[in-house]
PDB file of C-alpha atoms in Angstrom:
ATOM      1  CA  MET A   1      33.972  25.369 197.387  1.00 47.00           C
ATOM      2  CA  ALA A   2      36.924  26.471 199.399  1.00 50.00           C
ATOM      3  CA  ASP A   3      38.866  29.658 197.360  1.00 55.00           C
ATOM      4  CA  ARG A   4      42.561  28.451 196.208  1.00 58.00           C
ATOM      5  CA  VAL A   5      45.223  30.922 197.197  1.00 54.00           C
ATOM      6  CA  TYR A   6      47.869  31.653 195.556  1.00 55.00           C
ATOM      7  CA  PRO A   7      51.544  33.256 195.797  1.00 56.00           C
ATOM      8  CA  ALA A   8      51.952  36.051 195.694  1.00 56.00           C
ATOM      9  CA  ALA A   9      54.641  37.153 192.740  1.00 55.00           C
ATOM     10  CA  LYS A  10      57.976  37.894 193.230  1.00 56.00           C
ATOM     11  CA  PRO A  11      59.404  40.401 192.092  1.00 57.00           C
ATOM     12  CA  ASN A  12      62.089  39.960 189.017  1.00 58.00           C
ATOM     13  CA  PRO A  13      66.246  40.326 190.698  1.00 57.00           C
ATOM     14  CA  PRO A  14      68.641  43.263 189.318  1.00 58.00           C
ATOM     15  CA  PRO A  15      70.772  41.653 186.879  1.00 55.00           C
ATOM     16  CA  ALA A  16      73.179  41.814 189.454  1.00 53.00           C
ATOM     17  CA  ALA A  17      71.903  39.500 192.262  1.00 53.00           C
ATOM     18  CA  ALA A  18      70.371  36.848 188.972  1.00 51.00           C
ATOM     19  CA  ALA A  19      74.159  36.993 187.776  1.00 52.00           C
ATOM     20  CA  ALA A  20      75.283  35.526 191.633  1.00 52.00           C
ATOM     21  CA  ASN A  21      72.406  33.808 191.972  1.00 54.00           C
ATOM     22  CA  GLY A  22      72.995  32.274 189.329  1.00 55.00           C
ATOM     23  CA  GLY A  23      70.836  33.334 186.905  1.00 54.00           C
ATOM     24  CA  ALA A  24      71.917  33.808 182.989  1.00 53.00           C
ATOM     25  CA  PRO A  25      72.971  37.265 182.396  1.00 55.00           C
ATOM     26  CA  ALA A  26      71.098  40.561 181.022  1.00 53.00           C
ATOM     27  CA  SER A  27      70.695  39.791 177.433  1.00 53.00           C
ATOM     28  CA  PHE A  28      71.197  43.851 176.715  1.00 53.00           C
ATOM     29  CA  PRO A  29      74.264  45.617 177.591  1.00 57.00           C
ATOM     30  CA  ALA A  30      74.745  48.246 180.631  1.00 57.00           C
ATOM     31  CA  PRO A  31      73.791  51.885 179.993  1.00 60.00           C
ATOM     32  CA  LYS A  32      77.189  53.629 179.747  1.00 58.00           C
ATOM     33  CA  SER A  33      77.217  56.840 180.117  1.00 59.00           C
ATOM     34  CA  GLN A  34      76.739  60.245 176.974  1.00 62.00           C
ATOM     35  CA  THR A  35      79.489  62.104 176.277  1.00 67.00           C
ATOM     36  CA  TYR A  36      78.081  65.851 174.382  1.00 61.00           C
ATOM     37  CA  GLN A  37      78.304  66.422 171.044  1.00 69.00           C
ATOM     38  CA  ARG A  38      79.032  69.807 169.638  1.00 71.00           C
ATOM     39  CA  PRO A  39      77.323  69.799 166.564  1.00 71.00           C
ATOM     40  CA  ILE A  40      79.331  71.315 163.802  1.00 72.00           C
ATOM     41  CA  TYR A  41      78.171  74.982 162.967  1.00 64.00           C
ATOM     42  CA  ARG A  42      77.265  74.556 158.489  1.00 67.00           C
ATOM     43  CA  PRO A  43      76.609  77.761 157.518  1.00 62.00           C
ATOM     44  CA  GLN A  44      74.123  78.086 154.297  1.00 60.00           C
ATOM     45  CA  ALA A  45      75.367  81.225 153.030  1.00 54.00           C
ATOM     46  CA  PRO A  46      77.999  80.077 150.024  1.00 53.00           C
ATOM     47  CA  ALA A  47      73.975  78.834 147.830  1.00 51.00           C
ATOM     48  CA  LYS A  48      73.113  82.107 147.558  1.00 50.00           C
ATOM     49  CA  ARG A  49      76.468  83.917 147.471  1.00 52.00           C
ATOM     50  CA  ARG A  50      76.610  81.340 144.453  1.00 54.00           C
ATOM     51  CA  ARG A  51      73.066  82.136 142.874  1.00 57.00           C
ATOM     52  CA  SER A  52      73.527  85.955 143.227  1.00 64.00           C
ATOM     53  CA  CYS A  53      76.969  85.523 141.327  1.00 66.00           C
ATOM     54  CA  ARG A  54      75.067  84.246 138.823  1.00 71.00           C
ATOM     55  CA  CYS A  55      72.941  86.760 138.326  1.00 75.00           C
ATOM     56  CA  SER A  56      75.493  89.239 138.055  1.00 78.00           C
ATOM     57  CA  LEU A  57      77.548  87.198 135.030  1.00 78.00           C
ATOM     58  CA  CYS A  58      73.939  87.161 133.253  1.00 83.00           C
ATOM     59  CA  CYS A  59      73.291  91.247 133.848  1.00 85.00           C
ATOM     60  CA  CYS A  60      76.465  92.202 132.853  1.00 85.00           C
ATOM     61  CA  PHE A  61      77.039  89.449 129.595  1.00 84.00           C
ATOM     62  CA  CYS A  62      73.667  91.077 129.332  1.00 87.00           C
ATOM     63  CA  TRP A  63      73.883  94.644 129.425  1.00 88.00           C
ATOM     64  CA  ALA A  64      77.624  93.732 126.635  1.00 88.00           C
ATOM     65  CA  LEU A  65      75.921  92.482 123.869  1.00 89.00           C
ATOM     66  CA  LEU A  66      73.695  95.602 124.992  1.00 89.00           C
ATOM     67  CA  ALA A  67      76.211  98.162 123.726  1.00 90.00           C
ATOM     68  CA  VAL A  68      77.793  95.896 120.706  1.00 92.00           C
ATOM     69  CA  ILE A  69      74.483  96.132 119.694  1.00 92.00           C
ATOM     70  CA  LEU A  70      73.631  99.932 119.979  1.00 92.00           C
ATOM     71  CA  LEU A  71      77.796 100.353 119.107  1.00 92.00           C
ATOM     72  CA  ALA A  72      76.860  98.528 115.592  1.00 91.00           C
ATOM     73  CA  LEU A  73      73.883 100.452 115.069  1.00 91.00           C
ATOM     74  CA  ALA A  74      75.251 103.413 116.118  1.00 91.00           C
ATOM     75  CA  ALA A  75      78.226 102.486 112.737  1.00 90.00           C
ATOM     76  CA  ALA A  76      75.533 101.067 111.045  1.00 89.00           C
ATOM     77  CA  ALA A  77      73.583 104.779 111.252  1.00 89.00           C
ATOM     78  CA  ALA A  78      77.277 106.579 110.386  1.00 85.00           C
ATOM     79  CA  GLY A  79      78.330 104.515 107.594  1.00 82.00           C
ATOM     80  CA  GLY A  80      75.301 105.161 106.426  1.00 85.00           C
ATOM     81  CA  ALA A  81      74.876 108.601 105.979  1.00 83.00           C
ATOM     82  CA  PHE A  82      78.982 108.676 104.419  1.00 77.00           C
ATOM     83  CA  TYR A  83      76.851 106.605 101.918  1.00 79.00           C
ATOM     84  CA  LEU A  84      75.039 109.030 100.856  1.00 82.00           C
ATOM     85  CA  LEU A  85      76.638 112.219 101.512  1.00 83.00           C
ATOM     86  CA  TYR A  86      79.613 111.435  99.723  1.00 81.00           C
ATOM     87  CA  ARG A  87      79.373 108.300  97.052  1.00 84.00           C
ATOM     88  CA  PRO A  88      82.625 106.484  97.939  1.00 87.00           C
ATOM     89  CA  GLN A  89      84.307 104.560  95.024  1.00 90.00           C
ATOM     90  CA  ARG A  90      87.247 102.562  93.933  1.00 90.00           C
ATOM     91  CA  PRO A  91      89.626 103.420  91.730  1.00 92.00           C
ATOM     92  CA  SER A  92      90.388 102.306  88.312  1.00 94.00           C
ATOM     93  CA  PHE A  93      93.558 100.960  86.524  1.00 96.00           C
ATOM     94  CA  THR A  94      94.106 100.969  83.019  1.00 95.00           C
ATOM     95  CA  VAL A  95      97.153  99.767  80.994  1.00 94.00           C
ATOM     96  CA  SER A  96      97.151 101.923  78.145  1.00 92.00           C
ATOM     97  CA  SER A  97     100.133 101.103  76.131  1.00 92.00           C
ATOM     98  CA  VAL A  98     102.535  98.598  76.309  1.00 92.00           C
ATOM     99  CA  ARG A  99     105.803  97.408  74.902  1.00 92.00           C
ATOM    100  CA  LEU A 100     108.025  95.076  75.238  1.00 91.00           C
ATOM    101  CA  ALA A 101     111.145  96.878  74.071  1.00 90.00           C
ATOM    102  CA  SER A 102     114.325  94.389  74.156  1.00 88.00           C
ATOM    103  CA  LEU A 103     114.580  90.671  74.821  1.00 88.00           C
ATOM    104  CA  ASN A 104     117.785  88.470  75.289  1.00 87.00           C
ATOM    105  CA  LEU A 105     117.243  84.738  75.897  1.00 85.00           C
ATOM    106  CA  THR A 106     119.765  82.982  75.649  1.00 84.00           C
ATOM    107  CA  SER A 107     119.218  78.625  74.776  1.00 77.00           C
ATOM    108  CA  SER A 108     121.479  76.853  76.457  1.00 76.00           C
ATOM    109  CA  ALA A 109     119.468  73.811  77.772  1.00 73.00           C
ATOM    110  CA  THR A 110     120.634  73.972  82.007  1.00 78.00           C
ATOM    111  CA  ALA A 111     120.566  77.935  82.319  1.00 81.00           C
ATOM    112  CA  PRO A 112     119.250  80.019  80.306  1.00 86.00           C
ATOM    113  CA  VAL A 113     119.240  83.963  81.446  1.00 89.00           C
ATOM    114  CA  LEU A 114     116.362  86.783  80.493  1.00 89.00           C
ATOM    115  CA  THR A 115     117.581  90.127  79.865  1.00 91.00           C
ATOM    116  CA  ASP A 116     114.862  92.219  78.740  1.00 91.00           C
ATOM    117  CA  ALA A 117     112.646  96.163  79.668  1.00 94.00           C
ATOM    118  CA  ILE A 118     109.171  96.537  79.165  1.00 94.00           C
ATOM    119  CA  THR A 119     107.573 100.025  78.613  1.00 94.00           C
ATOM    120  CA  LEU A 120     103.857 100.399  79.591  1.00 94.00           C
ATOM    121  CA  THR A 121     101.304 103.534  80.600  1.00 95.00           C
ATOM    122  CA  VAL A 122      98.958 103.406  82.838  1.00 95.00           C
ATOM    123  CA  THR A 123      96.098 105.385  83.753  1.00 95.00           C
ATOM    124  CA  ALA A 124      94.811 105.642  87.272  1.00 96.00           C
ATOM    125  CA  ARG A 125      90.737 107.400  87.710  1.00 96.00           C
ATOM    126  CA  ASN A 126      89.854 108.670  90.433  1.00 95.00           C
ATOM    127  CA  PRO A 127      85.448 109.003  89.852  1.00 93.00           C
ATOM    128  CA  ASN A 128      85.137 110.391  93.315  1.00 93.00           C
ATOM    129  CA  LYS A 129      82.967 114.071  93.340  1.00 90.00           C
ATOM    130  CA  LYS A 130      85.239 115.275  97.184  1.00 90.00           C
ATOM    131  CA  ILE A 131      87.265 112.058  98.342  1.00 92.00           C
ATOM    132  CA  ALA A 132      90.862 112.149  97.219  1.00 94.00           C
ATOM    133  CA  TYR A 133      93.523 109.415  97.955  1.00 95.00           C
ATOM    134  CA  LEU A 134      97.260 108.911  98.844  1.00 95.00           C
ATOM    135  CA  TYR A 135      98.912 106.509  97.389  1.00 96.00           C
ATOM    136  CA  GLY A 136     102.691 105.161  98.820  1.00 95.00           C
ATOM    137  CA  ASP A 137     104.818 104.265  95.931  1.00 96.00           C
ATOM    138  CA  PHE A 138     104.309 101.014  93.880  1.00 96.00           C
ATOM    139  CA  THR A 139     106.423  98.231  93.241  1.00 96.00           C
ATOM    140  CA  LEU A 140     105.548  96.955  89.243  1.00 96.00           C
ATOM    141  CA  SER A 141     106.190  93.470  88.831  1.00 95.00           C
ATOM    142  CA  ALA A 142     105.434  91.274  85.214  1.00 94.00           C
ATOM    143  CA  ALA A 143     105.861  87.627  84.768  1.00 93.00           C
ATOM    144  CA  THR A 144     104.346  85.423  81.971  1.00 91.00           C
ATOM    145  CA  SER A 145     100.626  84.381  82.532  1.00 89.00           C
ATOM    146  CA  ALA A 146     101.400  80.741  81.514  1.00 87.00           C
ATOM    147  CA  ASN A 147     104.036  79.722  84.811  1.00 86.00           C
ATOM    148  CA  ALA A 148     104.959  82.856  86.347  1.00 88.00           C
ATOM    149  CA  LEU A 149     108.010  82.844  84.242  1.00 90.00           C
ATOM    150  CA  PRO A 150     109.408  86.837  85.770  1.00 91.00           C
ATOM    151  CA  LEU A 151     110.223  89.484  83.380  1.00 92.00           C
ATOM    152  CA  GLY A 152     111.901  92.058  86.068  1.00 93.00           C
ATOM    153  CA  SER A 153     110.451  95.131  88.400  1.00 94.00           C
ATOM    154  CA  ALA A 154     110.476  98.450  88.813  1.00 95.00           C
ATOM    155  CA  THR A 155     109.296 101.116  91.168  1.00 95.00           C
ATOM    156  CA  VAL A 156     107.219 104.294  90.839  1.00 95.00           C
ATOM    157  CA  PRO A 157     106.465 106.638  93.040  1.00 95.00           C
ATOM    158  CA  GLY A 158     103.720 107.847  95.131  1.00 95.00           C
ATOM    159  CA  PHE A 159     100.995 110.159  94.254  1.00 95.00           C
ATOM    160  CA  ALA A 160      98.399 112.572  96.110  1.00 94.00           C
ATOM    161  CA  HIS A 161      95.379 111.342  93.109  1.00 95.00           C
ATOM    162  CA  ALA A 162      92.473 114.444  94.228  1.00 94.00           C
ATOM    163  CA  ALA A 163      88.884 113.843  93.384  1.00 93.00           C
ATOM    164  CA  GLY A 164      88.111 113.384  89.504  1.00 93.00           C
ATOM    165  CA  ASN A 165      91.481 113.483  88.358  1.00 94.00           C
ATOM    166  CA  THR A 166      93.092 111.419  85.767  1.00 95.00           C
ATOM    167  CA  THR A 167      96.738 110.505  86.393  1.00 95.00           C
ATOM    168  CA  VAL A 168      99.382 108.967  83.454  1.00 95.00           C
ATOM    169  CA  LEU A 169     101.691 106.291  85.059  1.00 95.00           C
ATOM    170  CA  THR A 170     105.052 105.196  82.586  1.00 95.00           C
ATOM    171  CA  ALA A 171     107.445 102.446  83.465  1.00 95.00           C
ATOM    172  CA  THR A 172     109.463 100.886  82.914  1.00 95.00           C
ATOM    173  CA  ILE A 173     110.149  97.111  83.743  1.00 95.00           C
ATOM    174  CA  ALA A 174     114.202  94.668  83.283  1.00 93.00           C
ATOM    175  CA  SER A 175     115.137  92.323  84.576  1.00 91.00           C
ATOM    176  CA  SER A 176     119.311  92.065  83.588  1.00 90.00           C
ATOM    177  CA  ALA A 177     120.623  89.341  83.562  1.00 86.00           C
ATOM    178  CA  ALA A 178     118.300  86.348  84.944  1.00 87.00           C
ATOM    179  CA  ALA A 179     118.533  83.518  85.578  1.00 86.00           C
ATOM    180  CA  VAL A 180     115.828  81.820  84.700  1.00 85.00           C
ATOM    181  CA  ASP A 181     113.467  78.356  85.489  1.00 83.00           C
ATOM    182  CA  PRO A 182     114.298  75.969  81.733  1.00 83.00           C
ATOM    183  CA  SER A 183     110.904  74.879  82.637  1.00 82.00           C
ATOM    184  CA  ALA A 184     109.682  77.999  82.469  1.00 80.00           C
ATOM    185  CA  SER A 185     112.161  79.783  79.822  1.00 79.00           C
ATOM    186  CA  GLY A 186     109.809  78.692  76.782  1.00 79.00           C
ATOM    187  CA  ASP A 187     106.695  81.082  77.541  1.00 79.00           C
ATOM    188  CA  VAL A 188     109.051  83.495  75.964  1.00 82.00           C
ATOM    189  CA  LYS A 189     108.993  83.322  72.521  1.00 69.00           C
ATOM    190  CA  LYS A 190     111.125  84.501  69.785  1.00 60.00           C
ATOM    191  CA  SER A 191     108.491  84.837  67.958  1.00 63.00           C
ATOM    192  CA  GLY A 192     105.231  85.852  68.174  1.00 71.00           C
ATOM    193  CA  GLY A 193     102.720  87.057  71.325  1.00 82.00           C
ATOM    194  CA  PHE A 194     103.027  85.758  74.329  1.00 88.00           C
ATOM    195  CA  GLY A 195     101.039  87.156  77.035  1.00 90.00           C
ATOM    196  CA  VAL A 196     101.848  88.656  80.329  1.00 93.00           C
ATOM    197  CA  VAL A 197     100.620  89.756  83.730  1.00 94.00           C
ATOM    198  CA  LEU A 198     101.578  92.578  85.342  1.00 95.00           C
ATOM    199  CA  ASP A 199     100.803  93.273  89.626  1.00 96.00           C
ATOM    200  CA  ALA A 200     101.499  96.718  91.650  1.00 95.00           C
ATOM    201  CA  ASP A 201     101.591  96.720  95.014  1.00 95.00           C
ATOM    202  CA  THR A 202     101.375  99.730  96.711  1.00 95.00           C
ATOM    203  CA  SER A 203      99.388 101.455  99.847  1.00 94.00           C
ATOM    204  CA  ALA A 204      96.291 103.739 100.001  1.00 94.00           C
ATOM    205  CA  GLY A 205      94.343 105.438 102.300  1.00 93.00           C
ATOM    206  CA  ALA A 206      91.241 108.631 101.705  1.00 92.00           C
ATOM    207  CA  ARG A 207      91.173 112.085 102.281  1.00 92.00           C
ATOM    208  CA  VAL A 208      87.500 113.778 102.924  1.00 90.00           C
ATOM    209  CA  GLY A 209      88.336 117.068 103.529  1.00 84.00           C
ATOM    210  CA  GLY A 210      90.382 117.586 106.960  1.00 85.00           C
ATOM    211  CA  LEU A 211      90.110 113.906 107.606  1.00 87.00           C
ATOM    212  CA  ARG A 212      92.763 111.201 106.019  1.00 91.00           C
ATOM    213  CA  THR A 213      92.127 108.003 106.466  1.00 90.00           C
ATOM    214  CA  LYS A 214      94.990 105.899 107.631  1.00 92.00           C
ATOM    215  CA  LYS A 215      97.049 103.442 104.878  1.00 92.00           C
ATOM    216  CA  ILE A 216      96.247  99.914 103.882  1.00 92.00           C
ATOM    217  CA  GLY A 217      97.626  97.341 101.408  1.00 93.00           C
ATOM    218  CA  ILE A 218      95.884  97.343  97.559  1.00 93.00           C
ATOM    219  CA  GLN A 219      97.126  95.056  94.568  1.00 94.00           C
ATOM    220  CA  VAL A 220      96.724  96.178  91.105  1.00 95.00           C
ATOM    221  CA  HIS A 221      96.449  92.730  89.549  1.00 95.00           C
ATOM    222  CA  CYS A 222      96.025  93.318  85.509  1.00 94.00           C
ATOM    223  CA  GLU A 223      95.857  90.427  83.372  1.00 91.00           C
ATOM    224  CA  GLY A 224      95.325  89.532  79.443  1.00 89.00           C
ATOM    225  CA  ILE A 225      97.838  91.201  78.810  1.00 91.00           C
ATOM    226  CA  LYS A 226     100.134  90.228  75.064  1.00 89.00           C
ATOM    227  CA  VAL A 227     103.280  91.555  73.933  1.00 89.00           C
ATOM    228  CA  THR A 228     104.875  90.838  70.530  1.00 86.00           C
ATOM    229  CA  PRO A 229     108.197  90.562  70.829  1.00 80.00           C
ATOM    230  CA  PRO A 230     110.274  93.453  68.162  1.00 75.00           C
ATOM    231  CA  PRO A 231     111.792  91.756  65.178  1.00 72.00           C
ATOM    232  CA  PRO A 232     115.448  90.264  64.879  1.00 67.00           C
ATOM    233  CA  PRO A 233     117.768  93.462  62.801  1.00 66.00           C
ATOM    234  CA  PRO A 234     118.991  92.661  59.700  1.00 68.00           C
ATOM    235  CA  PRO A 235     122.112  91.330  59.942  1.00 67.00           C
ATOM    236  CA  ALA A 236     125.341  92.703  58.754  1.00 63.00           C
ATOM    237  CA  PRO A 237     126.719  92.466  55.994  1.00 63.00           C
ATOM    238  CA  ARG A 238     130.394  90.516  56.233  1.00 63.00           C
ATOM    239  CA  LYS A 239     134.004  92.512  53.583  1.00 57.00           C
ATOM    240  CA  ALA A 240     135.727  89.973  51.478  1.00 55.00           C
ATOM    241  CA  LYS A 241     138.298  90.791  49.553  1.00 53.00           C
ATOM    242  CA  GLY A 242     138.433  90.123  45.333  1.00 54.00           C
ATOM    243  CA  GLY A 243     137.447  92.229  42.402  1.00 52.00           C
ATOM    244  CA  LYS A 244     139.869  94.696  40.348  1.00 54.00           C
ATOM    245  CA  ASN A 245     142.183  97.916  41.428  1.00 54.00           C
ATOM    246  CA  GLY A 246     142.232  96.214  45.024  1.00 51.00           C
ATOM    247  CA  THR A 247     137.744  97.105  45.495  1.00 50.00           C
ATOM    248  CA  VAL A 248     135.893  95.321  47.812  1.00 49.00           C
ATOM    249  CA  ALA A 249     132.676  93.679  48.157  1.00 50.00           C
ATOM    250  CA  LEU A 250     129.673  93.398  50.564  1.00 51.00           C
ATOM    251  CA  ALA A 251     129.076  89.861  51.119  1.00 50.00           C
ATOM    252  CA  PRO A 252     125.707  88.453  52.597  1.00 54.00           C
ATOM    253  CA  ALA A 253     126.247  87.737  56.034  1.00 52.00           C
ATOM    254  CA  PRO A 254     124.823  84.412  57.367  1.00 54.00           C
ATOM    255  CA  ALA A 255     120.697  83.622  58.157  1.00 53.00           C
ATOM    256  CA  PRO A 256     120.984  83.059  62.098  1.00 49.00           C
ATOM    257  CA  SER A 257     120.666  79.348  63.638  1.00 47.00           C
ATOM    258  CA  ASP A 258     118.239  78.176  66.088  1.00 43.00           C
ATOM    259  CA  ALA A 259     121.232  77.627  68.772  1.00 40.00           C
ATOM    260  CA  ASP A 260     122.489  81.167  68.459  1.00 42.00           C
ATOM    261  CA  THR A 261     121.181  83.548  70.305  1.00 45.00           C
ATOM    262  CA  THR A 262     117.490  85.355  70.764  1.00 44.00           C
ATOM    263  CA  THR A 263     118.546  89.001  71.139  1.00 42.00           C
ATOM    264  CA  ALA A 264     116.120  91.905  69.766  1.00 41.00           C
ATOM    265  CA  THR A 265     117.320  95.211  69.548  1.00 41.00           C
ATOM    266  CA  ALA A 266     114.779  96.446  66.730  1.00 40.00           C
ATOM    267  CA  THR A 267     111.765  98.964  67.905  1.00 46.00           C
ATOM    268  CA  ALA A 268     108.841  96.730  68.673  1.00 50.00           C
ATOM    269  CA  THR A 269     105.156  97.080  68.084  1.00 53.00           C
ATOM    270  CA  ALA A 270     102.904  98.649  70.973  1.00 56.00           C
ATOM    271  CA  SER A 271     100.284  97.441  71.570  1.00 61.00           C
ATOM    272  CA  THR A 272      97.381  99.958  72.334  1.00 58.00           C
ATOM    273  CA  ALA A 273      94.442  97.815  73.328  1.00 68.00           C
ATOM    274  CA  ALA A 274      93.218  99.525  76.449  1.00 81.00           C
ATOM    275  CA  HIS A 275      93.695  96.481  79.948  1.00 86.00           C
ATOM    276  CA  PRO A 276      91.270  97.490  82.822  1.00 90.00           C
ATOM    277  CA  CYS A 277      93.064  96.036  86.448  1.00 94.00           C
ATOM    278  CA  LYS A 278      91.314  95.269  88.675  1.00 93.00           C
ATOM    279  CA  VAL A 279      92.378  96.698  92.618  1.00 92.00           C
ATOM    280  CA  ARG A 280      92.806  94.277  95.154  1.00 90.00           C
ATOM    281  CA  VAL A 281      92.661  95.095  99.009  1.00 88.00           C
ATOM    282  CA  ARG A 282      96.036  93.462 101.195  1.00 80.00           C
ATOM    283  CA  VAL A 283      95.230  92.738 104.524  1.00 71.00           C
ATOM    284  CA  LYS A 284      98.198  91.730 106.394  1.00 67.00           C
ATOM    285  CA  ILE A 285      97.965  88.980 109.773  1.00 65.00           C
ATOM    286  CA  TRP A 286     101.668  89.274 111.025  1.00 66.00           C
ATOM    287  CA  LYS A 287     103.496  87.518 108.916  1.00 59.00           C
ATOM    288  CA  TRP A 288     100.710  86.515 106.338  1.00 62.00           C
ATOM    289  CA  THR A 289      99.211  89.265 103.287  1.00 57.00           C
ATOM    290  CA  PHE A 290      95.853  87.867 102.290  1.00 54.00           C
TER     291      PHE A 290
END
């Protein structure tokens, strides 16, 4: 058998030659020249800085919390030592005597007017043995227990209350021709007793040896006090003409009616029962006092 001779394979012409010879263009684009672009620099340091800032904030918070705890422990230790050494106690106030000296309330249904005077005695005691109290001026005010009808006010000078000392304060709370609410005027009875509430506002500071504390506001509140209006004075007899030889007979005065003005000027009965008071600390924040 004779050997077969195969023609040699022809190489593929280049794309330009193939297009010139009428052949189909190549399916891939011609290579383009590539330009070099410089990469953008992006530092990685900020991540480490954030971590360091967070760590520093945590450390600062821990140190601040530790300092607060240490200060609180030191203050508690100092307070405990002060209490064991001096045994501080609050001062006590007691209303020893109350007397409604005068009472005048008009019976007008639209605009009643009140004039009254209340004399009272307050006993202040300092139970401490080494602590003295320094009081500012006392502002006393009284009102009825039912509807808080104002009965007047007064001022008592402040004083230094030595350790273990007892001081007696006397004052007269008065109101002169004060217009009152007609709906609350029924609290002031013409006969019988009615309840009275007494408040005394002042500022107080403590003195221990040569050290003095800053004064803070306090209020002495006394309630459960009952006063009795004084009995009305006996009416004056009227002169009546008549009788022989020009003699003048005295006619009895007419009995007062309920429509007349209620006036009490006779001696009133004093309430001698002791009424303990409560001492409250008053804190003032801007315009409000608690």
